[in-house]
Short mmCIF file of C-alpha atoms (C1' of nucleotides) in Angstrom, two decimals:
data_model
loop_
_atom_site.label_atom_id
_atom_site.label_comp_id
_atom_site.label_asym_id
_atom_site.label_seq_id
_atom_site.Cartn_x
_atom_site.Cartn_y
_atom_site.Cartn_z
CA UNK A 1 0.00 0.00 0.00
CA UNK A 2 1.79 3.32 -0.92
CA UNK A 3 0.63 6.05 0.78
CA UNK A 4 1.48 10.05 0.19
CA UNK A 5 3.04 10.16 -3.06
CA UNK A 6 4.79 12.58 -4.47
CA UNK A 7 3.83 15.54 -6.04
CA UNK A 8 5.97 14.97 -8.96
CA UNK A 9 3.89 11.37 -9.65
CA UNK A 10 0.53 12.80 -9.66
CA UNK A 11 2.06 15.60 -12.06
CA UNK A 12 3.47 12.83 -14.30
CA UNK A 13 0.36 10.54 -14.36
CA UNK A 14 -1.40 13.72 -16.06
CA UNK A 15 0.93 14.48 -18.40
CA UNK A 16 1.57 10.91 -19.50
CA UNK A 17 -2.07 10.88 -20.14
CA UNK A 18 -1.44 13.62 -22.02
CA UNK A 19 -4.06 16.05 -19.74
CA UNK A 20 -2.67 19.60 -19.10
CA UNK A 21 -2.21 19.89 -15.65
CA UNK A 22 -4.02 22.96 -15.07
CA UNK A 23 -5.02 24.03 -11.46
CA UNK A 24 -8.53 22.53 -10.92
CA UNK A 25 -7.20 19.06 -13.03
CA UNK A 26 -3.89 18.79 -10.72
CA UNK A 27 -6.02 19.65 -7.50
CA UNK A 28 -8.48 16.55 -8.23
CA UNK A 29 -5.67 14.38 -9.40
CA UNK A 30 -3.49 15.17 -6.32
CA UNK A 31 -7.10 14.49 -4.18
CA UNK A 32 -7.73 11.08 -6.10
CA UNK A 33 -4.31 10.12 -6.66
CA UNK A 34 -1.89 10.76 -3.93
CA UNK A 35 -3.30 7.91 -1.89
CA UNK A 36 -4.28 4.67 -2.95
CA UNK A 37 -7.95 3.06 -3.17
CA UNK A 38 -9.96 5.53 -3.57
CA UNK A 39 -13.96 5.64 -4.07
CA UNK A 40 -15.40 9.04 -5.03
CA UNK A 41 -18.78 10.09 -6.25
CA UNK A 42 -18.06 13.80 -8.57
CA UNK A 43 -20.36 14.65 -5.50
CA UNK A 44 -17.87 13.97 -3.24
CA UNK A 45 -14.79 15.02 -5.03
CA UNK A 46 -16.46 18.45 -5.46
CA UNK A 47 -17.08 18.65 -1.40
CA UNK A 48 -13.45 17.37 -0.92
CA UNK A 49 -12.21 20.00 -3.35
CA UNK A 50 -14.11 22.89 -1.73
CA UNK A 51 -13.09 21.73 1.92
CA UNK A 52 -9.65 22.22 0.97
CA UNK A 53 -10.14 25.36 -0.34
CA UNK A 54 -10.15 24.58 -4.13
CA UNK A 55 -12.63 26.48 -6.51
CA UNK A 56 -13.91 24.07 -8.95
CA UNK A 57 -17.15 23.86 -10.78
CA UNK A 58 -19.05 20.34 -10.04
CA UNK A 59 -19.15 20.36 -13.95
CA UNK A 60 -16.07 20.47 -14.38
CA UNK A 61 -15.30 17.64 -11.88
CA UNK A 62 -17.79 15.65 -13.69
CA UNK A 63 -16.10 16.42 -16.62
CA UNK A 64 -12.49 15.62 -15.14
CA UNK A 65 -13.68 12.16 -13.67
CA UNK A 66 -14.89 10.73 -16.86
CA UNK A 67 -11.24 12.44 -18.99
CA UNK A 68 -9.05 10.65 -16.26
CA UNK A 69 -11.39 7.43 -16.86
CA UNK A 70 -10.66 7.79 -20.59
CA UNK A 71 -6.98 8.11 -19.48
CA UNK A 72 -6.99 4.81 -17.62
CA UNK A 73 -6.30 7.11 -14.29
CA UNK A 74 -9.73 6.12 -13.10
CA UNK A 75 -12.52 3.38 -13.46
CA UNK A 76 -16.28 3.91 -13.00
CA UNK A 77 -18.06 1.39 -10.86
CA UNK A 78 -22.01 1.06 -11.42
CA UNK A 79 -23.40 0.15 -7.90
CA UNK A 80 -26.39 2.16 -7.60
CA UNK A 81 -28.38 3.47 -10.55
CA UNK A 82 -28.22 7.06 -10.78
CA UNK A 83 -24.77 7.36 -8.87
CA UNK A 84 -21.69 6.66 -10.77
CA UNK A 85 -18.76 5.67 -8.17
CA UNK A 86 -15.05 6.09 -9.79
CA UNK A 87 -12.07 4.10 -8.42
CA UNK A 88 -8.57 4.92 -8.61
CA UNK A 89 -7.80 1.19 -8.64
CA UNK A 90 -7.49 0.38 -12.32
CA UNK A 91 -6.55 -2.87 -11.90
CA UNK A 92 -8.87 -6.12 -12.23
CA UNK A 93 -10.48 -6.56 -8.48
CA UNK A 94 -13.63 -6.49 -7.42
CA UNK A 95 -15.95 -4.80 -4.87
CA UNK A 96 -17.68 -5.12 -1.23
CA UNK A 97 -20.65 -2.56 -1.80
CA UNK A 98 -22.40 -1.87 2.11
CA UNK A 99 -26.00 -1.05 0.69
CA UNK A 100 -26.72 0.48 4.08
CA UNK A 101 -23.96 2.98 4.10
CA UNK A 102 -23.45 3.53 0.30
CA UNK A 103 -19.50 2.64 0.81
CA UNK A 104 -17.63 0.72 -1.61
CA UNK A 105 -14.69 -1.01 -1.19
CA UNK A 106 -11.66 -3.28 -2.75
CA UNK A 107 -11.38 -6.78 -2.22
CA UNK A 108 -7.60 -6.58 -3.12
CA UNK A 109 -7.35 -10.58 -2.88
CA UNK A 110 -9.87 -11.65 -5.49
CA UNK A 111 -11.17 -14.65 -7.06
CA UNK A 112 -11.67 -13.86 -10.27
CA UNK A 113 -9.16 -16.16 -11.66
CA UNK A 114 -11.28 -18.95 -10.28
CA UNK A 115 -14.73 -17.82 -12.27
CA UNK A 116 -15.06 -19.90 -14.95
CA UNK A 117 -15.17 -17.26 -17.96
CA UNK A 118 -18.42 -17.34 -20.38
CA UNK A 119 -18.04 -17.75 -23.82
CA UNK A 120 -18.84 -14.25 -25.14
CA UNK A 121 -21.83 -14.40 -27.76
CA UNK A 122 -20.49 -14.24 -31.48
CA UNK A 123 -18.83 -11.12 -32.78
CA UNK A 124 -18.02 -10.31 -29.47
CA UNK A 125 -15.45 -10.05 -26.89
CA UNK A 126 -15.30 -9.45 -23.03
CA UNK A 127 -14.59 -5.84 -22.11
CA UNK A 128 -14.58 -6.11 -18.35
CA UNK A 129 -15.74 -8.00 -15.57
CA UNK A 130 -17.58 -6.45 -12.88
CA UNK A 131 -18.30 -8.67 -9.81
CA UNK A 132 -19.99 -6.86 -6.67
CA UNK A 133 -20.81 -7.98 -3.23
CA UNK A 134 -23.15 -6.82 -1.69
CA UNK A 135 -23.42 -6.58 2.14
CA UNK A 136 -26.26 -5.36 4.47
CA UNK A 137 -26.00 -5.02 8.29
CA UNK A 138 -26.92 -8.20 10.28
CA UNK A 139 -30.09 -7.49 11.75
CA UNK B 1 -37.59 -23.22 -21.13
CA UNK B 2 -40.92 -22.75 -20.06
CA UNK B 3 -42.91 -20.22 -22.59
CA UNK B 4 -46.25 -19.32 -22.75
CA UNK B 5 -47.54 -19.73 -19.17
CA UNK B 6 -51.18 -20.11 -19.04
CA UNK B 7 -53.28 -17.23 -17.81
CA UNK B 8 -54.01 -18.85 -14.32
CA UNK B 9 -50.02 -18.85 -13.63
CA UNK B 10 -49.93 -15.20 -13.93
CA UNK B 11 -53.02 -14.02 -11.67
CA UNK B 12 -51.76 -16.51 -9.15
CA UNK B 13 -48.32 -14.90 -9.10
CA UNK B 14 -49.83 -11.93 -8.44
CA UNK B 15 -52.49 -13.38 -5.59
CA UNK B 16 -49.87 -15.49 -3.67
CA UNK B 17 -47.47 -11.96 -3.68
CA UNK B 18 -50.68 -10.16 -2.20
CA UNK B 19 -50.96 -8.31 -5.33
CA UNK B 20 -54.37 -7.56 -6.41
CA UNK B 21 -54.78 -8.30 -9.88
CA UNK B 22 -55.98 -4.42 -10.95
CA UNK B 23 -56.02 -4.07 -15.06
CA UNK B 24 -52.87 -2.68 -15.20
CA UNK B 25 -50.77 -4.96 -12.79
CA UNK B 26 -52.09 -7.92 -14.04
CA UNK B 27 -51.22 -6.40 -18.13
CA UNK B 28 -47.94 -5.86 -17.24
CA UNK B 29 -47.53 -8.93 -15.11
CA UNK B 30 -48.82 -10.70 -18.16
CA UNK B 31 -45.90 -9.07 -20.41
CA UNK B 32 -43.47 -10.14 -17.76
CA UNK B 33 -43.84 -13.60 -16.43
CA UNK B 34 -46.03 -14.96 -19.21
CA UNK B 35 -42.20 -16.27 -20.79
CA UNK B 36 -39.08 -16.72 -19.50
CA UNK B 37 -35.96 -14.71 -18.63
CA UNK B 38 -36.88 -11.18 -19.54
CA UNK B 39 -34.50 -7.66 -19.12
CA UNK B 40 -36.48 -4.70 -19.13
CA UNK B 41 -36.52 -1.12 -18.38
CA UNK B 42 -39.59 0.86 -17.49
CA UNK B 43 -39.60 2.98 -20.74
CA UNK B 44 -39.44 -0.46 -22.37
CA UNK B 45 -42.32 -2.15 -20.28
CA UNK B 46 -44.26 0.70 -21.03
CA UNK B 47 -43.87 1.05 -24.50
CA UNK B 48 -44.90 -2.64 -24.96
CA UNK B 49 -47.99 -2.10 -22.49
CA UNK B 50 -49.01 1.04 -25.22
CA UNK B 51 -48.07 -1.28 -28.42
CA UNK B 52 -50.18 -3.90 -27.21
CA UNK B 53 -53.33 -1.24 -26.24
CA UNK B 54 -52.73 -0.78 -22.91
CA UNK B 55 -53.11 2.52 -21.07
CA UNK B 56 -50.93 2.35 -18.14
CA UNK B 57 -48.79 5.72 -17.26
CA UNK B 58 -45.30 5.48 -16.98
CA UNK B 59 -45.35 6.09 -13.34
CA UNK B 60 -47.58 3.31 -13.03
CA UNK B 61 -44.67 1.52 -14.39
CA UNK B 62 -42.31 2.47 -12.46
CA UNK B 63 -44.46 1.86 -9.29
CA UNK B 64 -45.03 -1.62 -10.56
CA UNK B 65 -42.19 -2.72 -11.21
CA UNK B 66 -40.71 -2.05 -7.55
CA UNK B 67 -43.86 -3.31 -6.26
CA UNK B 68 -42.48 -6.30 -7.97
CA UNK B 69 -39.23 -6.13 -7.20
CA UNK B 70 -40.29 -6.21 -3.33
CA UNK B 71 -43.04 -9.26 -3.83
CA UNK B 72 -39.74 -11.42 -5.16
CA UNK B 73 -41.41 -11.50 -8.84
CA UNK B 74 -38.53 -9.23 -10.23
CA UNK B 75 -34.99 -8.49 -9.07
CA UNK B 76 -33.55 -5.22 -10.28
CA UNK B 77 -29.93 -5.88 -12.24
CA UNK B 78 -27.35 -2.36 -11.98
CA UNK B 79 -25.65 -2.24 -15.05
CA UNK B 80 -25.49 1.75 -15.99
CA UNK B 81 -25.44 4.01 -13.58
CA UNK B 82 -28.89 5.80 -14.51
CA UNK B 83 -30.85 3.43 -16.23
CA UNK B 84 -32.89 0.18 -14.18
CA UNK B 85 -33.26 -3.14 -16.18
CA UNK B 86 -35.29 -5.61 -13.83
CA UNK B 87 -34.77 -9.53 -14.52
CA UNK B 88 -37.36 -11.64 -14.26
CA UNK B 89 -35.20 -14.36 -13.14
CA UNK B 90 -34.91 -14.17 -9.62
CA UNK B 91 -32.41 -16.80 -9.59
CA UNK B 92 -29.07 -16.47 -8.22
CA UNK B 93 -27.23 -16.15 -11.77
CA UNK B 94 -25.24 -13.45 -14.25
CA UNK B 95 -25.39 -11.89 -16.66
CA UNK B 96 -23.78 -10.64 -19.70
CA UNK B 97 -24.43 -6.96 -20.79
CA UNK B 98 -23.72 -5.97 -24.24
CA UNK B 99 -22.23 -2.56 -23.77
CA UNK B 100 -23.14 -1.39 -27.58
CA UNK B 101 -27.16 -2.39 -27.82
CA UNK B 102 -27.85 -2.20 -24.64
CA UNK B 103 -28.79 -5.68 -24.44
CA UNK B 104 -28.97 -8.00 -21.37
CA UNK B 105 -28.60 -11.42 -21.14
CA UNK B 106 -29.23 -14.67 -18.22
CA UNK B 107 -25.55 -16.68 -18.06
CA UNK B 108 -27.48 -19.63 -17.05
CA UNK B 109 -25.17 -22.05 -16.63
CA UNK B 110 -23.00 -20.15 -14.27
CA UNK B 111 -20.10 -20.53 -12.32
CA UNK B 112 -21.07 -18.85 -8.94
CA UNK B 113 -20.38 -21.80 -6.97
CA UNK B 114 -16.30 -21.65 -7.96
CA UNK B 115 -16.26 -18.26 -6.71
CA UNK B 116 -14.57 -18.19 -3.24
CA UNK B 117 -16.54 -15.68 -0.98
CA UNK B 118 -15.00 -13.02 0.73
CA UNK B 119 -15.68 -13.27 4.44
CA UNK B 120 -17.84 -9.93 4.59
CA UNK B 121 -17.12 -7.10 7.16
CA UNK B 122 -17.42 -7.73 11.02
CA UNK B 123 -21.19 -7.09 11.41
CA UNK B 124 -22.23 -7.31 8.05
CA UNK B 125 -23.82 -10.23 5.94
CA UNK B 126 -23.74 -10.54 2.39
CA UNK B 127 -27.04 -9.35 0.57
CA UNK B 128 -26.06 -11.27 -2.84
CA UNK B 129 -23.42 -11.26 -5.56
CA UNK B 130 -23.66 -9.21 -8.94
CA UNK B 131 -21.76 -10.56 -11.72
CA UNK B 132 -21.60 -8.88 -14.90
CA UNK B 133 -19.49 -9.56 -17.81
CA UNK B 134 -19.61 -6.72 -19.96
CA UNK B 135 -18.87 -7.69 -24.16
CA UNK B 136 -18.39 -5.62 -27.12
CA UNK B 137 -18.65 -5.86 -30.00
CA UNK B 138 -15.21 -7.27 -32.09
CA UNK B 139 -13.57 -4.51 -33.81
"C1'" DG C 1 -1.58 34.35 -29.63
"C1'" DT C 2 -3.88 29.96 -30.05
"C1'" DG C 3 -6.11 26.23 -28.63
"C1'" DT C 4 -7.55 24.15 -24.29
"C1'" DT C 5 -10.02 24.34 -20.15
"C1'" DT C 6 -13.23 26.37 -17.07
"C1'" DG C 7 -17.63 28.02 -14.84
"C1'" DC C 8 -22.10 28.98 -15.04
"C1'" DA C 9 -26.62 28.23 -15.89
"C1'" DA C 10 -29.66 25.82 -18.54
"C1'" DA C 11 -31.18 21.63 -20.43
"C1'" DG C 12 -31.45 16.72 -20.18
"C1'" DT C 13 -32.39 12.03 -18.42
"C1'" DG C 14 -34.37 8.69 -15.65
"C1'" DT C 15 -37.02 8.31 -11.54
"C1'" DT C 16 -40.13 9.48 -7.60
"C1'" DT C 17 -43.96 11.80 -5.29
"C1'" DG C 18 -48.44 14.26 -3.96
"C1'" DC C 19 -52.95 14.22 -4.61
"C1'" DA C 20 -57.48 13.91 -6.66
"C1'" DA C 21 -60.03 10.66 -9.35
"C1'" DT C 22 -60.87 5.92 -10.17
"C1'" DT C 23 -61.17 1.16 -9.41
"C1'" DT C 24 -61.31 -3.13 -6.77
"C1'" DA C 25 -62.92 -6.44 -3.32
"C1'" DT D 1 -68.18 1.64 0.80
"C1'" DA D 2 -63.55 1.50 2.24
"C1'" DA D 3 -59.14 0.81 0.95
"C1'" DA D 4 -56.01 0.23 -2.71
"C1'" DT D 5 -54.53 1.81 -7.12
"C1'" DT D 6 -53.94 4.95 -10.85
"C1'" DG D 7 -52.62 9.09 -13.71
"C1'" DC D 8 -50.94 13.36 -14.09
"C1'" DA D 9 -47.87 16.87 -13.46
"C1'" DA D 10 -44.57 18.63 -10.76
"C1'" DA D 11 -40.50 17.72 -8.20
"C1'" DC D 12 -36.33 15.25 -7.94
"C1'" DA D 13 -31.28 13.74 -8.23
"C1'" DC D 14 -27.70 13.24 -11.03
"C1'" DT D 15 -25.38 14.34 -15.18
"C1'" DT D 16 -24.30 16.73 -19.57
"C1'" DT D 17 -23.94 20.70 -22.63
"C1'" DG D 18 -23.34 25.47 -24.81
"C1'" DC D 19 -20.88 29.28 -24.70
"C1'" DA D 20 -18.17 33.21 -23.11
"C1'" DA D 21 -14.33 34.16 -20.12
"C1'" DA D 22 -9.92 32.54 -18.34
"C1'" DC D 23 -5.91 29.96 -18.74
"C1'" DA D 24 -1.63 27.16 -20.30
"C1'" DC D 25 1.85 26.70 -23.44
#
DNA sequence: GTGTTTGCAAAGTGTTTGCAATTTA
DNA sequence: TAAATTGCAAACACTTTGCAAACAC
């Protein structure tokens, strides 16, 4: 788990994705990227941003979230209908969702390799696999 | 592959769930459970409830369905963040989403059981397990 | 300077809700 | 008739877009 990166990583992630690193850009990237494991709603990316005193537009964190996705910086998780979640983990993993509490989280030590893949239907191939479990409070 | 359920099957669906059988419920009921394995959305349902001369109102529809959803009739499948498809296979199984059309698809003969669960967190219990493999088509 | 990025506000999408009118048992 | 159900329109949450101003290189 690498924790506080450096400034100079964050920068380079951008600009190897070929995304100026303009203020509001470098002030999400350094929020999303610096740590790792992160699971942000634009909601709460825009909150985030504000709370440390960055100006941003939520359209323009909206926007940002889905350029980084196109860059491979990100992933968007669909967990809830009408609330797109974005990881920072790009790698393949899946997810604990806690319905209750709307958190989502890695499960770093996955299975996947043990599902036994589907033939895709003809003329097509597998994009992703997207495996969520999802957990309630014992009542 | 059962198709074509008889009348009787439907309107006791509906009793057993403590549904009553109003003109509307029981026409879309009819549209869903009269076949097999059906993906829908609500604009969808409702656009086959007006093609085959039903009046029902959207949020009628939309009512419905969750109404459904809670009697254990449907079970409602997350595969784009702001759009519902609802399964009428209440089964535990996957499902493959074709990420061009739109289209989604029952993996019947799954492989659920070779997936090792994750033990879920301390005071949690796990809800159920979403699996979607998501295709495209070959370039 | 030139093209990119931003913010705002407005529009868009899919969904839910309040309430009066209707229907069902 | 009493309670459940419906339809409508308005409200809703989340997201995207158009365009002028601001910015990065």
């Amino acid at each position: 788990m690498t924790d506080a990166r450096p400034y100079t990583y964050v920068l380079d992630r951008l600009k190897s994705a070929g995304l100026r690193p303009t203020r509001q850009r470098l002030a999400l990237a350094k929020l999303l990227l610096e740590t790792d494991d992160r699971h942000v709603t634009a909601e709460q990316l825009h909150c985030e941003a504000s709370d440390s005193g960055i100006k941003v537009s939520l359209a323009t964190v909206y926007n940002t979230l889905h350029q980084f996705t196109k860059a491979d910086l990100l992933r968007e998780v669909v967990v809830e209908s009408g609330r797109a979640y974005f990881d920072t983990n790009t790698d393949e993993h899946y997810h604990i969702f806690h319905q209750d509490t709307g958190e989502l989280c890695d499960i770093p030590d996955h299975a996947l390799s043990t599902l036994a893949l589907p033939e895709p239907p003809a003329g097509t191939e597998i994009d992703r696999i997207d495996v969520i479990v999802r957990v309630k409070s014992k009542t």
